Coordinates of C-alpha atoms in Angstrom, one line a residue:
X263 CA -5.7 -14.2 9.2
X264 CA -3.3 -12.2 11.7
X265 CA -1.6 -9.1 9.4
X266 CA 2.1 -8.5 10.3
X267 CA 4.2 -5.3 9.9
X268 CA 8.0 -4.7 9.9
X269 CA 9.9 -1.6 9.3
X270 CA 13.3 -1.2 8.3
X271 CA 15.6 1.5 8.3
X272 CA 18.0 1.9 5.5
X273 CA 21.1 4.1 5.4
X274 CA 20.9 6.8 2.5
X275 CA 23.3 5.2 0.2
X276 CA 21.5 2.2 0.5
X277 CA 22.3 -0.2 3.4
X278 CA 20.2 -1.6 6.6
X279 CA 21.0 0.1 9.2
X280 CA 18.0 -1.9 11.5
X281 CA 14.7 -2.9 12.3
X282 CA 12.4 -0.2 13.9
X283 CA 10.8 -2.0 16.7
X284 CA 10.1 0.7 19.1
X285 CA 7.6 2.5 17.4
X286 CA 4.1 3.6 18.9
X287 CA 2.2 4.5 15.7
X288 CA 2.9 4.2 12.0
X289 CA 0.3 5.5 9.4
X290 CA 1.6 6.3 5.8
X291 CA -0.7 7.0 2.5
X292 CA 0.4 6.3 -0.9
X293 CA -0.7 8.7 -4.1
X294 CA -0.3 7.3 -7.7
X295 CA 1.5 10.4 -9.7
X296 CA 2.7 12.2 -6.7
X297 CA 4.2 11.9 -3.4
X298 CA 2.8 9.1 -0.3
X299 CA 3.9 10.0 3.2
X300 CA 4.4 8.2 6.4
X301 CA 4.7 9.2 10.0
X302 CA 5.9 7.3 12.7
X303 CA 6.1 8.3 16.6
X304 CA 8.7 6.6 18.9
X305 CA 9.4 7.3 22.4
X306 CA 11.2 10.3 23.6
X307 CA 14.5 7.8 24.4
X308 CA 14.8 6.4 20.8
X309 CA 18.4 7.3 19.6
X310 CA 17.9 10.1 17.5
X311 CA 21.6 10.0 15.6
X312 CA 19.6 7.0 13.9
X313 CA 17.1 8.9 12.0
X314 CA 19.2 11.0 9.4
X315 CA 17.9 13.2 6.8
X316 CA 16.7 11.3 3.6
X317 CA 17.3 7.8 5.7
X318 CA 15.1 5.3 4.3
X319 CA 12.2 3.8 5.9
X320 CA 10.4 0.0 4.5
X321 CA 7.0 -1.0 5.6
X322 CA 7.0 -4.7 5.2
X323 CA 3.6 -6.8 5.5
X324 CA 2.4 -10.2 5.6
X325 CA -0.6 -12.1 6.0
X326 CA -0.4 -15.0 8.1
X327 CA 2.1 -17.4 7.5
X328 CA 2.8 -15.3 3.6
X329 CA 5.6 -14.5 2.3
X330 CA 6.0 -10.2 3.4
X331 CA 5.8 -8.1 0.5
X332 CA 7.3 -4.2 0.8
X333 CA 4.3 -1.8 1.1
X334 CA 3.7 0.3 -2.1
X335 CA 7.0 -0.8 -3.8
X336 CA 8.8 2.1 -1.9
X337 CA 10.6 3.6 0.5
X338 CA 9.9 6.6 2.0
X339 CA 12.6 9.7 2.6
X340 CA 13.0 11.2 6.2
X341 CA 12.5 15.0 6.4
X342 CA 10.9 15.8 9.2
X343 CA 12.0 15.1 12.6
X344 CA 9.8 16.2 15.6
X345 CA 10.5 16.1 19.4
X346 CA 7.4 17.1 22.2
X347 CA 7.0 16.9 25.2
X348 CA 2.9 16.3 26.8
X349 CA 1.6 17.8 29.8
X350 CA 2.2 14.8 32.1
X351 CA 6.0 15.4 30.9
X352 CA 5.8 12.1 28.0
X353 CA 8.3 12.6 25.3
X354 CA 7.9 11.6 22.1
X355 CA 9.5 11.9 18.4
X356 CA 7.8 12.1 15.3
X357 CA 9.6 10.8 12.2
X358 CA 8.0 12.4 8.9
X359 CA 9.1 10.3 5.2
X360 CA 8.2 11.2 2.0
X361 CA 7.9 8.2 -0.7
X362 CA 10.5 7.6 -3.3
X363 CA 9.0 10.4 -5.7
X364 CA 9.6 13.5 -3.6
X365 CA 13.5 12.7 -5.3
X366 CA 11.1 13.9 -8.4
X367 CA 9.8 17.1 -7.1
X368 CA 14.0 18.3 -6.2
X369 CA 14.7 18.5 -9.6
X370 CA 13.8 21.0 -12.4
X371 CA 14.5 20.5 -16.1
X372 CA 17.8 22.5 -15.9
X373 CA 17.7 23.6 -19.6
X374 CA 17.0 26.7 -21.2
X375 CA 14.3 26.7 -24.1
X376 CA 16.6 26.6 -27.2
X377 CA 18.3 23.3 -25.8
X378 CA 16.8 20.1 -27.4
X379 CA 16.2 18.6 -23.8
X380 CA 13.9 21.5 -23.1
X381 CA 11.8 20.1 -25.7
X382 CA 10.7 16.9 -27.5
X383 CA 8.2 15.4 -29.1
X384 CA 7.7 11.4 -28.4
X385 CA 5.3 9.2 -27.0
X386 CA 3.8 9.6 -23.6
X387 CA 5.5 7.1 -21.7
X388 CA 9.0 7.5 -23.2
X389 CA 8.9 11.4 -22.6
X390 CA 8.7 10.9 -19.0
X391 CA 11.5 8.0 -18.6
X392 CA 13.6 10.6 -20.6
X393 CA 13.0 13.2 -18.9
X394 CA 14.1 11.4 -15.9
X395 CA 17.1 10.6 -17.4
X396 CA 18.0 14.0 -18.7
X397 CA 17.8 15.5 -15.2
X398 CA 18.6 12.7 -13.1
X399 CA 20.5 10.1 -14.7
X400 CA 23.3 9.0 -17.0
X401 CA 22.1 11.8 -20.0
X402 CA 22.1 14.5 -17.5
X403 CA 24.6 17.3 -19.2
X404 CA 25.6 18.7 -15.7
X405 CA 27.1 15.3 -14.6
X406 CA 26.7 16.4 -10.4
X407 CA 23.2 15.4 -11.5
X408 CA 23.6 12.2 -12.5
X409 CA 21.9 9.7 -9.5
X410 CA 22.5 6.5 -12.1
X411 CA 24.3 4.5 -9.8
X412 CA 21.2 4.6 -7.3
X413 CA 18.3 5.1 -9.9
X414 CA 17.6 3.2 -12.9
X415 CA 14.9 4.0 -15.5
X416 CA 12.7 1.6 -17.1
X417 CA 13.4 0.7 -21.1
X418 CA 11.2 2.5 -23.4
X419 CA 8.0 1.1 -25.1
X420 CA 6.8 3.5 -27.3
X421 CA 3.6 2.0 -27.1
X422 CA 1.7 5.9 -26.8
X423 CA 0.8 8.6 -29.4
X424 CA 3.6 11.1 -29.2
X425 CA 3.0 14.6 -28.2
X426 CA 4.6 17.8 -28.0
X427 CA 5.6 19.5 -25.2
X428 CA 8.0 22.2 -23.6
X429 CA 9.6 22.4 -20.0
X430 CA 12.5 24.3 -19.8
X431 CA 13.1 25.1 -16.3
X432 CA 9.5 23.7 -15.2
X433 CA 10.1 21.3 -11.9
X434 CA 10.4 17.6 -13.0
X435 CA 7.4 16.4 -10.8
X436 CA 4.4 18.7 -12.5
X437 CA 6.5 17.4 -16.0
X438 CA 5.3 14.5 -15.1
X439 CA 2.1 14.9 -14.4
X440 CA 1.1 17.2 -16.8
X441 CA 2.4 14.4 -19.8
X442 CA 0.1 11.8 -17.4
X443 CA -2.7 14.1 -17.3
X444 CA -2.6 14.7 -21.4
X445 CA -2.2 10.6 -21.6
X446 CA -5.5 10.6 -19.9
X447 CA -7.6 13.4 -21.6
X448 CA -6.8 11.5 -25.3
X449 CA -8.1 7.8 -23.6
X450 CA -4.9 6.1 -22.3
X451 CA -3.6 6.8 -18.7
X452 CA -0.4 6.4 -17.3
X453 CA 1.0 6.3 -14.0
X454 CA 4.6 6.8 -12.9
X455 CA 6.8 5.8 -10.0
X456 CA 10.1 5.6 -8.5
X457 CA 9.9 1.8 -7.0
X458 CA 12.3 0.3 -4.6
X459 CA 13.4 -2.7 -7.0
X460 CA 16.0 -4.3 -5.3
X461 CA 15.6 -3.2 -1.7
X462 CA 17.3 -1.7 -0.3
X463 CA 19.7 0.1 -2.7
X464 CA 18.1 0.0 -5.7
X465 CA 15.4 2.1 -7.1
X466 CA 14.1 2.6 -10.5
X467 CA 11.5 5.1 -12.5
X468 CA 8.9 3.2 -14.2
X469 CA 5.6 4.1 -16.2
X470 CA 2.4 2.3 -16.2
X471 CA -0.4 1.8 -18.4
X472 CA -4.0 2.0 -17.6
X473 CA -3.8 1.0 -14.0
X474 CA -0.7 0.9 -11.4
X475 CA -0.7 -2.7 -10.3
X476 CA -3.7 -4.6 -10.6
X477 CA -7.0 -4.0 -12.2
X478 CA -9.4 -5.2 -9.5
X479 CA -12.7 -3.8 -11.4
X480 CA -15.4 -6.7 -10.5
X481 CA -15.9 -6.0 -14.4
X482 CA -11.9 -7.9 -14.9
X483 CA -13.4 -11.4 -13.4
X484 CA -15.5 -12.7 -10.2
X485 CA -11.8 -13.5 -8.3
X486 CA -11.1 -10.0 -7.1
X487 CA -12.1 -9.1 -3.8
X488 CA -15.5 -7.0 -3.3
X489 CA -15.3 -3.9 -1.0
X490 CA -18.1 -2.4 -0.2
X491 CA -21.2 -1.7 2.3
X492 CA -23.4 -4.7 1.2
X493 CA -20.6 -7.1 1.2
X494 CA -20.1 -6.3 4.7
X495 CA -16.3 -4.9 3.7
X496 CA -16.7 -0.9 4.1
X497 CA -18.6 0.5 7.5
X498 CA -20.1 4.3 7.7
X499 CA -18.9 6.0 4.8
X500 CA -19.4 9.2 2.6
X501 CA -19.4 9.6 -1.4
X502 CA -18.5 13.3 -2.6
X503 CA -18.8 15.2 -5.8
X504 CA -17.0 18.0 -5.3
X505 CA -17.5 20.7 -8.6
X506 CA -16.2 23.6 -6.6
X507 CA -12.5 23.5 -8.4
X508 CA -13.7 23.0 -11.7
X509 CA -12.2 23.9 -15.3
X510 CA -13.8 23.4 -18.1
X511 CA -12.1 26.1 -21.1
X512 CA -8.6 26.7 -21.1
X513 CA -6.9 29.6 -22.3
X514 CA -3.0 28.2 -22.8
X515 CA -0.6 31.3 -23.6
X516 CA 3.2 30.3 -25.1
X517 CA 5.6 32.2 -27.1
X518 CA 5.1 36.1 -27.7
X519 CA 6.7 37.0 -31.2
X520 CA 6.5 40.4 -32.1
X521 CA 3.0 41.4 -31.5
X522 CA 1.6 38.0 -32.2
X523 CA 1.6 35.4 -29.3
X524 CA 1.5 31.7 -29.6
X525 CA -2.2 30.7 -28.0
X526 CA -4.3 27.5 -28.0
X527 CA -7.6 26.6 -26.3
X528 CA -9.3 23.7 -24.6
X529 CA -12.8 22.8 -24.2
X530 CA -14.0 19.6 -22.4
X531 CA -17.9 20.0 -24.0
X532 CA -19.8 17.0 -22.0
X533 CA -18.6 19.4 -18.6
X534 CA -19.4 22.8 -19.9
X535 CA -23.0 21.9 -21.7
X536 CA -24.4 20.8 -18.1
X537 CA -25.6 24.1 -17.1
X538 CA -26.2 27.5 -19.5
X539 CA -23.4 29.0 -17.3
X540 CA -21.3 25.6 -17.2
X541 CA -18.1 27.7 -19.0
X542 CA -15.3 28.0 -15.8
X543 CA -12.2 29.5 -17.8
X544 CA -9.0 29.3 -16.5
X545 CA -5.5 30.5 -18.0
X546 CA -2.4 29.0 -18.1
X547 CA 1.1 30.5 -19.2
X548 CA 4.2 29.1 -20.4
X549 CA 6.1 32.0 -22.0
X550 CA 8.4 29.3 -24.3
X551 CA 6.0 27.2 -25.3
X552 CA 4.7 27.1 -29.3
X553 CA 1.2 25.8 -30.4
X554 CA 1.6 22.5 -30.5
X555 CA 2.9 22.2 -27.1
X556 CA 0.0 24.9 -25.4
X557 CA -2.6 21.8 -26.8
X558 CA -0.4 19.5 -24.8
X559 CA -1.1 21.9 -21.5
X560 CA -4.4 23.0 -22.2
X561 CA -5.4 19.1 -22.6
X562 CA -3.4 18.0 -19.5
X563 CA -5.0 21.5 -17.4
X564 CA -8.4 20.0 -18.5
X565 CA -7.9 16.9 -16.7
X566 CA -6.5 17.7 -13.4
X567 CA -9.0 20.7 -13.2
X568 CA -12.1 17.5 -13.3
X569 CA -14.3 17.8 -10.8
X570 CA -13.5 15.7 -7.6
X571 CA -15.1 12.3 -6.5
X572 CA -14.0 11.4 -3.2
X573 CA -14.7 8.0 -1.1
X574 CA -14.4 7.8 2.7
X575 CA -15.1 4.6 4.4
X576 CA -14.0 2.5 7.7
X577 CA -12.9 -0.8 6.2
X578 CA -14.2 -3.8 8.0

């Protein structure tokens, strides 16, 4: 079936300003926890007052005669804007957009440690909707912070252990993926997102369990699609195990009282028993932080210090 693409450009407050129809490439990648990005090149002539920063760019795409569906839920952010000029005297401009999360990464937890938001102990998935809320939305103390009439967040679930963590002043995105990370190392992942849920004003926070989307394991049923060499699907590809980053014993230091400080260690034994010299120590610091919250870190350090598989294929 023929595959169709259109892009739309949205004002930042939330309106469509029009269809980008000029493009001459448009390549974007999408992350789950962190931040997709898109690039687009136009010719040099493309009305630049158009492209403004934090304007709003949707990928649409359908399949044949199927109804289009927005790419990734999101939008992406404009930040980068990049004019050249070739040898043969061919201008060009580059448009660089950021997905919906990157609103994540501008904010820190703006409170200092004795403040109950710089705090908490809850389940997983709640901590990070309130979070999000507490530094971007309608319980944000410093009300200039407050982005409720463009964001929503997700109703809680408490469906997750609860944990202990602090944050005071830590930047909102690695909050975030530090409470995913420790969801993962005790046996239930999450994922989080800023979506685009009624495009193309409205956005909204939301956590997943288990999987983003769709579990397309060919262990969930013989209807999902197969991708891979001997189906014909995936072309040359590579397969990497990549050790080279590897923690496997964390050292988590918190809170100095007196001459006693707050410490708390983590050990992921099935990684450091492969080898007599398997041990790779790292330390981590978080000078407000009390025991229960350096397991929390230590835990959550474990996991996104795993060693790296990485797939690289030409799909078909």
């Amino acid at each position: 079936s023929n595959v169709y693409y259109g892009v739309w450009l949205v004002h930042p407050s939330g309106f469509y300003v029009g269809m980008l129809d000029r493009f001459l490439t448009c390549n974007y990648t999408l992350t789950v926890n962190d931040i997709g990005v898109l690039s687009m090149t136009f010719p040099g002539d493309i009305n630049l007052s158009l492209f403004l920063p934090d304007s709003r760019i949707e990928v649409w795409r359908a399949i044949g005669y199927g109804q289009p569906h927005l790419e990734g839920d999101t939008q992406f952010l404009i930040q980068t804007i990049r004019k050249s000029v070739d040898g043969d005297r061919n201008k060009t401009v580059e448009v660089i957009a950021y997905s919906l999360n990157h609103i994540l990464k501008r904010r820190v937890v703006a409170y200092n440690s004795a403040d109950p938001f710089a705090k908490m102990t809850d389940q997983a998935d709640d901590m990070c909707k309130q979070i999000v809320r507490q530094n971007l939305g309608s319980l944000a103390s410093d009300t200039t912070r407050n982005l409720s009439s463009y964001l929503t967040v997700q109703a809680d679930t408490s469906r997750l252990a609860a944990i202990t963590k602090d944050f005071s002043f830590k930047n909102v995105l690695d909050v975030l993926k530090d409470i995913s990370n420790y969801a993962w190392s005790v046996g239930t992942p999450i994922f989080f997102d800023i979506v685009a849920s009624t495009p193309p004003s409205g956005m909204e926070f939301r956590v997943y369990e288990n999987a983003r989307g769709s579990d397309r394991r060919a262990s969930q049923g013989n209807n999902n699609p197969m991708i891979g060499y001997a189906s014909g699907s995936i072309g040359a590809y590579t397969i990497t195990d990549d050790y080279n980053e590897e923690a496997t014993y964390v050292y988590a230091l918190g809170a100095q009282y007196g001459s006693t400080q707050a410490t708390s260690v983590a050990e992921e034994l099935s990684r450091s028993g492969r080898s007599p010299y398997g041990r790779r120590e790292i330390v981590i610091n978080n000078s407000d932080a009390g025991t229960a919250s350096l397991l929390t870190e230590a835990k959550a350090t474990l996991v996104s210090n795993r060693p790296r598989k990485i797939f690289e294929g030409n799909l078909l």
